[in-house]
Short mmCIF file of C-alpha atoms and ligand atoms in Angstrom, two decimals:
data_model
loop_
_atom_site.label_atom_id
_atom_site.label_comp_id
_atom_site.label_asym_id
_atom_site.label_seq_id
_atom_site.Cartn_x
_atom_site.Cartn_y
_atom_site.Cartn_z
CA MET O 952 113.47 117.71 105.31
CA ASP O 953 110.30 118.78 105.86
CA SER O 954 108.75 120.55 102.86
CA TYR O 955 110.33 118.73 99.86
CA SER O 956 108.73 118.74 96.17
CA TYR O 957 108.60 115.98 93.49
CA LYS O 958 110.41 116.94 90.27
CA ILE O 959 108.51 115.15 87.57
CA THR O 960 109.56 115.12 84.02
CA GLY O 961 106.20 113.79 82.61
CA GLY O 962 105.43 112.51 78.56
CA LYS O 963 106.82 109.40 79.31
CA PRO O 964 104.54 106.34 78.94
CA LEU O 965 104.87 103.87 82.30
CA LYS O 966 105.66 100.35 81.35
CA GLY O 967 106.31 97.03 83.40
CA HIS O 968 105.37 95.34 86.65
CA ILE O 969 104.66 97.11 90.20
CA ASN O 970 103.95 95.47 93.89
CA ILE O 971 101.20 96.83 95.47
CA SER O 972 101.81 97.46 99.11
CA GLY O 973 99.57 96.87 102.43
CA SER O 974 96.74 98.92 102.64
CA LYS O 975 97.09 102.40 104.49
CA ASN O 976 93.39 102.37 105.99
CA ALA O 977 92.95 99.09 107.27
CA VAL O 978 96.84 98.30 109.27
CA LEU O 979 95.61 101.98 111.18
CA GLY O 980 92.77 100.26 112.49
CA ILE O 981 94.66 97.12 112.86
CA LEU O 982 97.61 99.20 115.15
CA ALA O 983 94.77 100.38 117.44
CA ALA O 984 92.94 96.60 117.76
CA SER O 985 96.44 95.42 118.31
CA MET O 986 96.49 97.64 121.70
CA MET O 987 93.51 95.55 123.06
CA ILE O 988 95.85 92.20 123.12
CA ASP O 989 96.94 89.97 126.44
CA GLY O 990 99.50 88.96 124.55
CA THR O 991 101.56 89.48 121.34
CA CYS O 992 101.34 89.53 117.73
CA THR O 993 102.88 89.91 114.35
CA LEU O 994 101.80 92.04 111.45
CA GLU O 995 103.28 91.59 108.12
CA ASN O 996 103.30 93.61 104.85
CA VAL O 997 103.09 96.89 106.90
CA PRO O 998 103.12 99.64 104.28
CA ASP O 999 106.46 101.64 105.35
CA ILE O 1000 104.15 104.89 105.03
CA SER O 1001 104.65 107.91 107.57
CA ASP O 1002 100.88 107.75 108.44
CA VAL O 1003 102.29 104.12 110.50
CA HIS O 1004 104.73 105.64 112.04
CA VAL O 1005 103.02 108.64 113.88
CA MET O 1006 100.19 105.16 114.55
CA VAL O 1007 103.28 103.23 115.76
CA LYS O 1008 104.64 106.33 117.75
CA ILE O 1009 101.31 106.82 119.33
CA CYS O 1010 100.97 103.43 120.38
CA GLU O 1011 104.47 103.20 122.31
CA SER O 1012 103.63 106.41 123.74
CA ILE O 1013 100.96 104.51 125.81
CA GLY O 1014 103.61 102.16 126.56
CA ALA O 1015 103.38 99.08 123.66
CA LYS O 1016 106.22 98.18 122.64
CA ILE O 1017 106.50 97.57 118.79
CA GLU O 1018 109.62 96.27 117.09
CA THR O 1019 110.07 96.94 113.27
CA GLU O 1020 111.69 94.58 111.05
CA LEU O 1021 112.64 95.31 107.36
CA THR O 1022 112.10 92.05 105.38
CA PRO O 1023 114.36 91.49 102.78
CA GLU O 1024 111.82 92.27 99.84
CA GLY O 1025 111.73 95.90 101.89
CA SER O 1026 108.54 95.86 103.08
CA VAL O 1027 108.00 96.04 106.89
CA THR O 1028 106.80 93.69 109.59
CA LEU O 1029 105.84 94.18 113.34
CA HIS O 1030 106.35 93.01 116.46
CA ILE O 1031 103.93 94.27 118.48
CA ASP O 1032 104.19 93.63 122.61
CA PRO O 1033 101.19 96.05 123.92
CA ARG O 1034 101.30 94.36 127.39
CA GLY O 1035 103.14 97.18 129.01
CA ILE O 1036 100.15 99.77 128.40
CA ASP O 1037 100.55 102.03 131.86
CA THR O 1038 97.72 105.03 130.75
CA TYR O 1039 94.49 105.29 128.95
CA GLU O 1040 95.95 108.56 127.76
CA ALA O 1041 96.83 110.04 124.41
CA THR O 1042 97.08 113.43 124.06
CA GLY O 1043 100.29 114.05 122.56
CA PRO O 1044 101.18 116.17 119.62
CA SER O 1045 101.58 113.25 117.62
CA VAL O 1046 97.35 112.40 117.30
CA SER O 1047 96.45 115.30 116.01
CA LYS O 1048 98.26 114.69 112.85
CA ILE O 1049 96.52 111.81 111.28
CA ARG O 1050 92.60 110.93 111.76
CA ALA O 1051 93.23 107.09 112.22
CA SER O 1052 94.18 108.09 115.67
CA TYR O 1053 90.77 107.83 117.11
CA TYR O 1054 90.67 104.65 116.55
CA LEU O 1055 92.62 104.64 119.99
CA LEU O 1056 89.35 105.65 121.66
CA GLY O 1057 87.42 102.47 120.74
CA ALA O 1058 90.66 100.14 121.75
CA LEU O 1059 91.34 101.78 124.94
CA LEU O 1060 87.38 101.50 126.12
CA GLY O 1061 88.13 97.88 124.90
CA ARG O 1062 90.66 97.37 126.77
CA GLY O 1063 89.96 99.09 130.12
CA GLY O 1064 86.56 100.95 130.03
CA LYS O 1065 88.34 104.45 129.66
CA ALA O 1066 90.30 106.49 126.87
CA SER O 1067 91.31 110.00 127.06
CA LEU O 1068 92.35 111.10 123.49
CA ARG O 1069 93.48 114.71 121.55
CA MET O 1070 91.15 115.10 118.34
CA PRO O 1071 92.50 113.70 115.70
CA GLY O 1072 93.32 115.29 112.36
CA GLY O 1073 93.79 114.63 109.05
CA CYS O 1074 93.15 115.53 105.40
CA ASP O 1075 91.57 118.76 105.58
CA PHE O 1076 88.15 118.33 103.36
CA GLY O 1077 85.32 119.78 105.32
CA GLN O 1078 84.36 119.13 108.86
CA ARG O 1079 84.94 115.30 109.70
CA PRO O 1080 82.89 115.26 112.62
CA ILE O 1081 83.22 112.12 114.98
CA ASP O 1082 79.65 112.35 116.49
CA LEU O 1083 78.55 109.04 115.01
CA HIS O 1084 81.58 107.30 116.89
CA LEU O 1085 80.81 109.44 120.20
CA LYS O 1086 77.20 108.01 120.07
CA ALA O 1087 77.50 104.72 119.64
CA PHE O 1088 80.20 104.60 122.52
CA ARG O 1089 77.24 106.49 124.63
CA GLN O 1090 74.85 103.93 123.94
CA MET O 1091 77.07 101.85 125.47
CA GLY O 1092 77.65 103.29 128.51
CA ALA O 1093 80.12 105.48 127.80
CA LYS O 1094 80.14 109.05 129.85
CA GLY O 1095 82.01 111.93 129.48
CA ALA O 1096 82.80 113.74 125.93
CA ASP O 1097 79.44 114.74 124.37
CA PHE O 1098 79.57 114.97 120.58
CA ARG O 1099 77.97 118.52 121.33
CA ASN O 1100 80.74 119.92 123.02
CA ILE O 1101 84.33 118.25 123.42
CA ASN O 1102 86.48 120.47 125.68
CA GLY O 1103 89.26 122.32 124.71
CA GLY O 1104 89.71 119.49 122.23
CA ILE O 1105 90.48 116.70 124.55
CA ILE O 1106 87.59 113.62 124.46
CA SER O 1107 87.65 111.93 127.61
CA LEU O 1108 85.27 108.79 127.97
CA HIS O 1109 84.76 105.83 130.68
CA ALA O 1110 82.31 103.28 130.64
CA ASP O 1111 81.77 100.89 134.03
CA PRO O 1112 80.92 98.41 132.77
CA LEU O 1113 81.08 99.04 128.40
CA ARG O 1114 77.92 97.23 127.55
CA GLY O 1115 76.74 95.94 123.80
CA ALA O 1116 74.35 98.13 122.11
CA SER O 1117 72.22 98.01 118.79
CA ILE O 1118 73.74 100.62 116.63
CA PHE O 1119 71.96 102.52 113.82
CA LEU O 1120 74.59 104.41 111.80
CA ASP O 1121 72.69 107.18 110.35
CA ILE O 1122 75.51 107.82 107.46
CA VAL O 1123 78.04 105.35 106.47
CA SER O 1124 81.01 105.38 108.17
CA VAL O 1125 84.27 103.48 107.63
CA GLY O 1126 86.01 104.76 111.32
CA ALA O 1127 82.65 104.27 113.06
CA THR O 1128 82.41 101.20 112.14
CA ILE O 1129 85.80 100.38 112.76
CA ASN O 1130 85.99 101.86 116.29
CA ILE O 1131 82.35 100.29 117.16
CA MET O 1132 84.12 96.82 116.34
CA LEU O 1133 87.05 97.50 118.34
CA ALA O 1134 85.27 98.99 121.63
CA ALA O 1135 82.44 96.40 120.92
CA SER O 1136 85.23 93.54 121.05
CA LYS O 1137 85.32 93.26 125.08
CA ALA O 1138 81.79 94.73 125.79
CA GLN O 1139 79.66 93.28 127.90
CA GLY O 1140 77.04 91.46 125.78
CA LYS O 1141 75.89 91.96 121.90
CA THR O 1142 76.58 94.90 119.92
CA THR O 1143 75.04 95.07 116.30
CA ILE O 1144 75.90 97.35 113.92
CA VAL O 1145 73.22 98.68 110.99
CA ASN O 1146 74.26 100.47 108.18
CA ALA O 1147 77.40 99.61 108.61
CA ALA O 1148 80.47 100.23 106.52
CA LYS O 1149 81.76 97.35 103.78
CA GLU O 1150 85.17 98.41 102.68
CA PRO O 1151 87.88 95.69 102.30
CA HIS O 1152 89.88 97.61 105.35
CA ILE O 1153 86.76 96.97 107.07
CA VAL O 1154 86.60 93.24 106.53
CA ASP O 1155 90.62 93.09 107.21
CA VAL O 1156 90.08 94.70 110.65
CA ALA O 1157 87.37 92.02 111.46
CA ASN O 1158 89.56 89.47 110.35
CA PHE O 1159 92.61 90.55 112.29
CA LEU O 1160 90.03 90.85 115.50
CA ASN O 1161 88.68 87.83 115.11
CA SER O 1162 92.50 86.29 114.96
CA MET O 1163 93.01 88.12 118.18
CA GLY O 1164 90.04 86.02 119.96
CA ALA O 1165 87.08 88.30 118.88
CA LYS O 1166 83.88 87.23 117.97
CA ILE O 1167 82.81 89.32 114.92
CA LYS O 1168 80.05 88.21 112.15
CA GLY O 1169 78.96 89.65 109.03
CA ALA O 1170 81.78 92.48 108.11
CA GLY O 1171 82.07 93.22 104.55
CA THR O 1172 77.65 93.27 105.08
CA ASP O 1173 75.31 96.10 106.21
CA THR O 1174 75.26 94.43 109.16
CA ILE O 1175 77.86 93.49 111.89
CA LYS O 1176 77.44 91.62 114.91
CA ILE O 1177 80.17 91.56 117.86
CA THR O 1178 79.68 89.04 120.44
CA GLY O 1179 81.86 90.81 123.50
CA VAL O 1180 84.96 88.19 125.11
CA ASP O 1181 86.94 89.01 127.96
CA LYS O 1182 90.46 88.01 126.80
CA LEU O 1183 92.21 88.00 123.36
CA PRO O 1184 94.76 86.24 123.73
CA GLY O 1185 96.40 87.19 120.19
CA ASN O 1186 100.20 85.52 120.24
CA PHE O 1187 99.62 85.24 116.38
CA THR O 1188 100.31 86.75 112.67
CA TYR O 1189 98.81 88.62 110.38
CA SER O 1190 99.38 90.06 106.95
CA ILE O 1191 97.57 92.82 106.03
CA ILE O 1192 95.63 93.34 102.41
CA PRO O 1193 96.80 94.97 99.65
CA ASP O 1194 96.17 98.86 99.45
CA GLN O 1195 92.85 99.68 97.10
CA ILE O 1196 93.41 103.13 96.49
CA GLU O 1197 97.51 102.40 95.85
CA ALA O 1198 96.23 100.24 93.11
CA GLY O 1199 93.66 102.25 91.76
CA THR O 1200 96.23 105.36 91.27
CA TYR O 1201 98.56 103.19 89.89
CA MET O 1202 95.79 101.84 87.29
CA ILE O 1203 95.23 105.79 86.25
CA ALA O 1204 99.37 106.12 86.27
CA ALA O 1205 99.85 103.83 83.86
CA ALA O 1206 96.63 104.74 81.90
CA VAL O 1207 97.35 109.01 81.32
CA THR O 1208 101.03 108.06 80.29
CA ASN O 1209 99.36 105.61 77.98
CA GLY O 1210 101.56 102.99 79.43
CA ASP O 1211 101.36 99.13 79.89
CA VAL O 1212 101.52 98.52 83.44
CA THR O 1213 101.05 94.78 85.32
CA ILE O 1214 100.10 95.92 89.19
CA HIS O 1215 100.91 92.72 90.99
CA ASN O 1216 99.69 92.05 94.73
CA ILE O 1217 96.08 92.99 94.60
CA ILE O 1218 92.71 91.78 95.25
CA PRO O 1219 91.15 92.09 91.59
CA THR O 1220 87.74 92.50 92.99
CA HIS O 1221 88.32 95.39 95.44
CA MET O 1222 89.75 97.01 92.00
CA ASP O 1223 86.19 96.37 90.42
CA PRO O 1224 84.66 100.12 90.71
CA LEU O 1225 87.64 101.67 88.82
CA SER O 1226 87.79 98.69 86.15
CA SER O 1227 84.70 98.88 85.28
CA LYS O 1228 84.69 102.79 84.54
CA MET O 1229 88.34 102.66 82.68
CA ARG O 1230 86.69 99.67 80.73
CA GLU O 1231 83.63 101.89 79.93
CA MET O 1232 86.32 104.47 78.98
CA GLY O 1233 88.17 102.41 75.81
CA TYR O 1234 91.06 101.48 78.10
CA SER O 1235 91.88 97.27 78.48
CA ILE O 1236 91.98 95.84 81.78
CA ASP O 1237 93.13 91.98 81.48
CA GLU O 1238 92.47 90.54 85.23
CA GLY O 1239 94.73 87.74 86.63
CA ASP O 1240 94.27 85.82 90.20
CA ASP O 1241 96.18 88.50 92.21
CA TYR O 1242 97.31 90.98 89.32
CA LEU O 1243 95.31 93.72 86.79
CA ARG O 1244 97.37 94.66 83.76
CA VAL O 1245 96.17 98.31 82.19
CA TYR O 1246 97.10 99.04 78.51
CA ARG O 1247 95.51 100.72 75.77
CA ASP O 1248 94.76 100.66 71.39
CA PRO O 1249 96.54 104.12 70.57
CA GLU O 1250 94.34 104.02 67.67
CA GLU O 1251 91.20 104.06 69.55
CA PRO O 1252 89.66 106.88 71.48
CA VAL O 1253 89.27 107.57 75.37
CA TRP O 1254 85.60 108.51 76.00
CA GLY O 1255 84.83 110.66 79.10
CA THR O 1256 82.13 109.31 81.22
CA ASN O 1257 80.52 110.12 84.88
CA VAL O 1258 81.26 108.99 88.31
CA LYS O 1259 79.62 109.18 91.34
CA THR O 1260 81.45 108.20 95.14
CA ALA O 1261 79.80 106.40 97.49
CA PRO O 1262 80.74 104.04 100.22
CA TYR O 1263 81.91 100.48 98.50
CA PRO O 1264 80.93 98.95 96.51
CA GLY O 1265 80.85 102.35 95.18
CA PHE O 1266 83.48 103.91 93.51
CA PRO O 1267 86.01 105.11 96.09
CA THR O 1268 85.88 108.81 97.13
CA ASP O 1269 89.87 108.21 97.75
CA LEU O 1270 90.18 107.67 93.73
CA GLN O 1271 88.34 111.00 93.40
CA PRO O 1272 91.17 113.25 92.64
CA GLN O 1273 93.79 110.57 90.70
CA THR O 1274 89.99 109.79 88.57
CA VAL O 1275 89.04 113.60 87.30
CA VAL O 1276 92.94 113.73 86.19
CA LEU O 1277 91.95 110.42 83.76
CA LEU O 1278 88.43 111.78 82.66
CA CYS O 1279 90.50 115.38 81.86
CA LEU O 1280 92.26 113.38 78.98
CA SER O 1281 89.12 112.09 77.78
CA GLU O 1282 87.04 113.07 74.93
CA GLY O 1283 83.78 115.33 75.45
CA GLN O 1284 82.32 116.13 79.08
CA SER O 1285 82.63 114.13 81.92
CA LYS O 1286 80.70 114.22 85.40
CA MET O 1287 82.44 113.86 88.93
CA ASP O 1288 79.87 113.54 92.06
CA GLU O 1289 81.71 113.81 94.91
CA ASP O 1290 78.97 112.57 97.70
CA VAL O 1291 80.98 111.49 100.47
CA TRP O 1292 82.91 114.57 101.54
CA GLU O 1293 81.82 118.09 101.25
CA ASN O 1294 85.03 120.02 100.02
CA ARG O 1295 87.03 117.60 98.47
CA TYR O 1296 87.88 119.86 95.39
CA GLN O 1297 90.40 121.82 96.86
CA TYR O 1298 92.78 120.71 94.07
CA ILE O 1299 91.41 121.81 91.34
CA PRO O 1300 92.79 125.42 91.08
CA GLU O 1301 96.56 123.41 90.76
CA LEU O 1302 95.11 121.14 88.56
CA GLN O 1303 93.91 124.16 86.57
CA ARG O 1304 97.39 125.51 86.34
CA MET O 1305 97.84 122.62 84.41
CA GLY O 1306 95.54 123.45 81.93
CA ALA O 1307 92.39 121.58 83.11
CA ASN O 1308 89.03 122.54 82.23
CA ILE O 1309 86.60 122.45 84.31
CA SER O 1310 83.97 123.89 86.56
CA ILE O 1311 82.95 123.11 90.41
CA PHE O 1312 79.39 123.35 91.01
CA ASP O 1313 78.85 122.35 94.84
CA HIS O 1314 79.70 118.61 94.77
CA ILE O 1315 79.46 118.07 91.27
CA ALA O 1316 82.67 118.86 88.74
CA LEU O 1317 82.00 119.30 84.90
CA ILE O 1318 85.11 118.10 83.40
CA ASN O 1319 86.17 118.86 79.77
CA GLY O 1320 88.52 116.65 78.14
CA ILE O 1321 91.85 118.66 76.73
CA ASP O 1322 94.80 117.23 74.54
CA HIS O 1323 97.14 117.07 77.20
CA PHE O 1324 98.28 118.72 81.04
CA SER O 1325 100.76 121.42 80.54
CA SER O 1326 104.13 121.10 83.39
CA ALA O 1327 103.92 123.53 86.68
CA GLN O 1328 104.81 124.52 89.70
CA VAL O 1329 102.04 123.32 92.22
CA LYS O 1330 100.77 121.83 95.80
CA ALA O 1331 99.54 119.15 97.26
CA THR O 1332 96.30 120.15 98.93
CA ASP O 1333 96.15 116.59 100.73
CA LEU O 1334 97.43 113.15 100.31
CA ARG O 1335 94.91 111.87 97.23
CA ALA O 1336 95.34 115.48 95.62
CA GLY O 1337 98.98 115.25 95.68
CA ALA O 1338 98.94 111.80 93.87
CA ALA O 1339 96.48 112.97 91.38
CA LEU O 1340 98.92 116.02 90.69
CA VAL O 1341 101.62 113.35 90.28
CA CYS O 1342 99.84 111.66 87.58
CA ALA O 1343 98.52 114.94 85.63
CA ALA O 1344 102.80 116.18 85.92
CA LEU O 1345 103.44 112.16 84.28
CA ALA O 1346 101.01 113.17 81.89
CA ALA O 1347 102.19 116.78 81.04
CA ASP O 1348 105.32 117.32 78.73
CA GLY O 1349 108.46 119.27 80.47
CA THR O 1350 109.24 119.68 84.15
CA SER O 1351 106.49 119.98 86.89
CA TYR O 1352 107.00 120.19 90.41
CA ILE O 1353 104.84 119.30 93.28
CA ASP O 1354 105.35 120.60 96.44
CA GLU O 1355 104.21 119.49 99.83
CA ALA O 1356 105.31 116.12 98.76
CA ARG O 1357 105.29 114.96 102.26
CA ARG O 1358 101.73 115.04 102.17
CA ILE O 1359 101.92 112.17 99.77
CA ASP O 1360 104.32 110.00 101.12
CA ARG O 1361 101.94 109.73 104.08
CA GLY O 1362 99.76 107.07 102.11
CA TYR O 1363 102.29 105.89 99.07
CA GLU O 1364 104.90 103.73 100.05
CA LYS O 1365 108.25 104.29 98.30
CA ILE O 1366 106.34 106.14 95.32
CA VAL O 1367 109.31 107.37 93.46
CA ASP O 1368 111.14 104.19 93.86
CA LYS O 1369 108.03 102.62 92.08
CA LEU O 1370 107.37 105.12 89.31
CA ARG O 1371 111.09 105.22 88.56
CA SER O 1372 110.71 101.79 88.28
CA LEU O 1373 108.15 101.76 85.68
CA GLY O 1374 110.58 104.10 83.73
CA ALA O 1375 109.23 107.63 85.57
CA ASP O 1376 111.34 110.70 85.22
CA ILE O 1377 110.59 111.60 88.95
CA GLU O 1378 113.12 113.14 91.88
CA ILE O 1379 112.77 114.28 95.59
CA ALA O 1380 113.57 118.50 94.81
CA GLY O 1381 114.69 120.15 97.90
CA SER O 1382 112.49 122.47 99.73
CA LEU O 1383 112.10 124.06 96.31
CA ASN O 1384 108.42 125.48 97.19
CA LEU O 1385 108.31 128.65 95.48
CA TYR O 1386 105.06 129.54 96.91
CA GLU O 1387 106.77 130.56 99.87
CA ASP O 1388 108.61 133.14 97.56
CA LYS O 1389 105.55 134.06 96.23
CA GLU O 1390 104.04 134.81 99.45
CA ALA O 1391 107.20 137.09 100.25
C1 EPZ W 1111 87.83 106.95 106.14
O1 EPZ W 1111 87.88 107.71 106.80
C2 EPZ W 1111 89.46 107.50 105.32
N1 EPZ W 1111 90.55 107.41 106.17
C3 EPZ W 1111 88.93 108.52 104.03
O2 EPZ W 1111 90.25 108.10 103.22
C4 EPZ W 1111 88.00 108.05 103.46
O3 EPZ W 1111 87.95 109.18 102.47
C5 EPZ W 1111 86.93 107.46 104.20
O4 EPZ W 1111 87.13 106.70 105.09
C6 EPZ W 1111 85.71 107.07 103.74
O5 EPZ W 1111 85.80 106.19 102.54
C7 EPZ W 1111 91.20 106.16 107.20
O6 EPZ W 1111 90.45 105.01 106.43
C8 EPZ W 1111 92.25 106.26 108.00
P1 EPZ W 1111 83.85 108.06 107.08
P2 EPZ W 1111 86.69 108.52 107.81
O7 EPZ W 1111 83.71 108.37 108.71
O8 EPZ W 1111 86.55 107.10 108.09
C9 EPZ W 1111 80.99 111.30 107.63
C10 EPZ W 1111 92.70 108.64 102.43
O9 EPZ W 1111 92.42 108.82 101.88
N2 EPZ W 1111 80.91 111.60 108.77
O10 EPZ W 1111 83.50 106.93 106.57
O11 EPZ W 1111 86.96 109.69 108.94
C11 EPZ W 1111 81.74 112.06 107.30
O12 EPZ W 1111 81.71 113.55 108.01
C12 EPZ W 1111 91.41 109.30 103.80
O13 EPZ W 1111 92.73 107.25 103.17
C13 EPZ W 1111 80.17 111.92 110.14
O14 EPZ W 1111 79.15 113.02 109.59
O15 EPZ W 1111 85.74 108.74 107.01
C14 EPZ W 1111 81.74 111.78 105.92
O16 EPZ W 1111 80.82 112.57 105.01
C15 EPZ W 1111 90.98 110.48 103.47
N3 EPZ W 1111 80.17 111.80 111.60
C16 EPZ W 1111 81.14 110.34 106.12
O17 EPZ W 1111 80.59 110.32 107.12
C17 EPZ W 1111 81.14 110.93 111.88
O18 EPZ W 1111 81.04 110.68 113.36
C18 EPZ W 1111 82.11 109.38 105.31
O19 EPZ W 1111 83.37 109.66 106.92
C19 EPZ W 1111 82.27 110.31 110.80
C20 EPZ W 1111 81.98 110.50 109.75
#
C-alpha cells in the first residue's frame, strides 16, 4: 500500500514502557561506511524502517551482499559483505528517495577513488544543498562535479589519489562531517575537519569506522582528525546507538497526552536539550542509566517557553515540529526559532486545522497556548512533521486521520505497535486520502 493513513482516536493518556530502536541517522552513515570494508561485518540494533530498506537496496545495487536477520526481540541484524562491489556508480531511482544516499560519495571515493551518484532526495524543507560536501572532496583532490553545476543530476567524482586536507566547514553540517570522515579514512595522509558537527550519530559513525580499522580522533568535538589507512579489515560486530529523535518523540507523546511513560534503551544525556526544556515547562522527568520516565502533576500548569534549534548539543531541529505541538498545549505564548532549516514549518497549516494558534514570521513561530487540539484529517508533509501530527492526534479528542503515513515509517520503527502498547487507539487505514477527493 503506497499511500496509507493512520487513524487515531485521541484523548487517552499514554502509560507504560517502550524500548527505543537504533538511530536512523547513525545507521545510514554506518551502512555507507561498511561499503569500504575489505572484509565483512555484522550490524546489530538496526531499526526496521523504510530508509534503511532503501539504503540496503542501494548498497546491494553496487554489488554488496547484505543478509537481514530478524532477532527474537524483533530487531534487525544485518550481515554485510561488500567484497563483491563491482561498480562505483549508484544512479538508480532509489538513490533519490533518501538524503543519506550521498554518503556513498565519500564511501566510494574512499574505497576506490571514484564515485558517480544520482542527486540525493530527502525531506523537503528547502534547498538542502551539498556544496560543503563537494568543496571538501575538491580540497581532497577529487575532480568532476562542481557544486556550482551538477550536470543532469548525476554527481561524478574521481581522485587520483585522494589526499588528506584541512577542511573548515563554514556551516556546521552533519552530512558533510560524516561524508568527509568516510573519504578521509582511506585518503593519503591526514585530514582535519574544523567546525565539525557533534551529534551522537557523528560519534557513532566514527566509532564504527574505528572498529573497521580507521584512525579517527575527536568525533563529538568541533575538530576531528583522521589519518588515512590503506586497509579496513573489518570482521567485527557493531551495535547502533539508540535513536535520540525517536526517544524525544515518545517523550513528547507521553507529555501531550498527560501520560506516564518510561522510555528504555536510551542514552539520557543525548536527551538533555529536550529534557531541560520539558522540566522548565513543568513536566517531571526521572532519569536512570538507560531510561527516562516522563509524567506530570495534573494539578500543576504547563508553562510555555522559548526554543531555538541549533547543532548538537543545541536543541535538535528534528524535534522542532513535535515540540511545537507540546508548546501548543502550554500556558501563554511560546516561541520556536528554527535556525537550521530555512523552511521547516510546512506542517503548521495542518496543525492549524487541528486548532493550533500559531503565527509564522520567517523562521520564528509564535505559539499561543490552546486548551486542546480538535481531531481532523491532516497530511504528513515530511517525516518529523508526521510524527508531530501523530502527537497532536493522540492529544486531540475524537478521531483524526494522518495521510501520507508512509513518510512517518521512514524513521519510526513499529510506531503503531509501540503506541498501542502504551494504550493508544491507532490503526492503519487504507489509502483513505480525502485530499485526493478534495482535489477532484
Ligand atoms: C541531517 O541532515 C539529518 N539527516 C537531518 O535529519 C537533520 O535535520 C540534519 O542533519 C540536521 O541535524 C540525516 O542524517 C540523514 P546538515 P543533513 O548537512 O546532513 C546546510 C531527519 O528528520 N548545508 O547538517 O542534510 C543545510 O542547508 C532528518 O532525520 C549547506 O548549506 O543536514 C542546513 O541549513 C531531516 N551545504 C545546515 O547546513 C551543505 O553542503 C545543516 O544541514 C550541507 C548542508
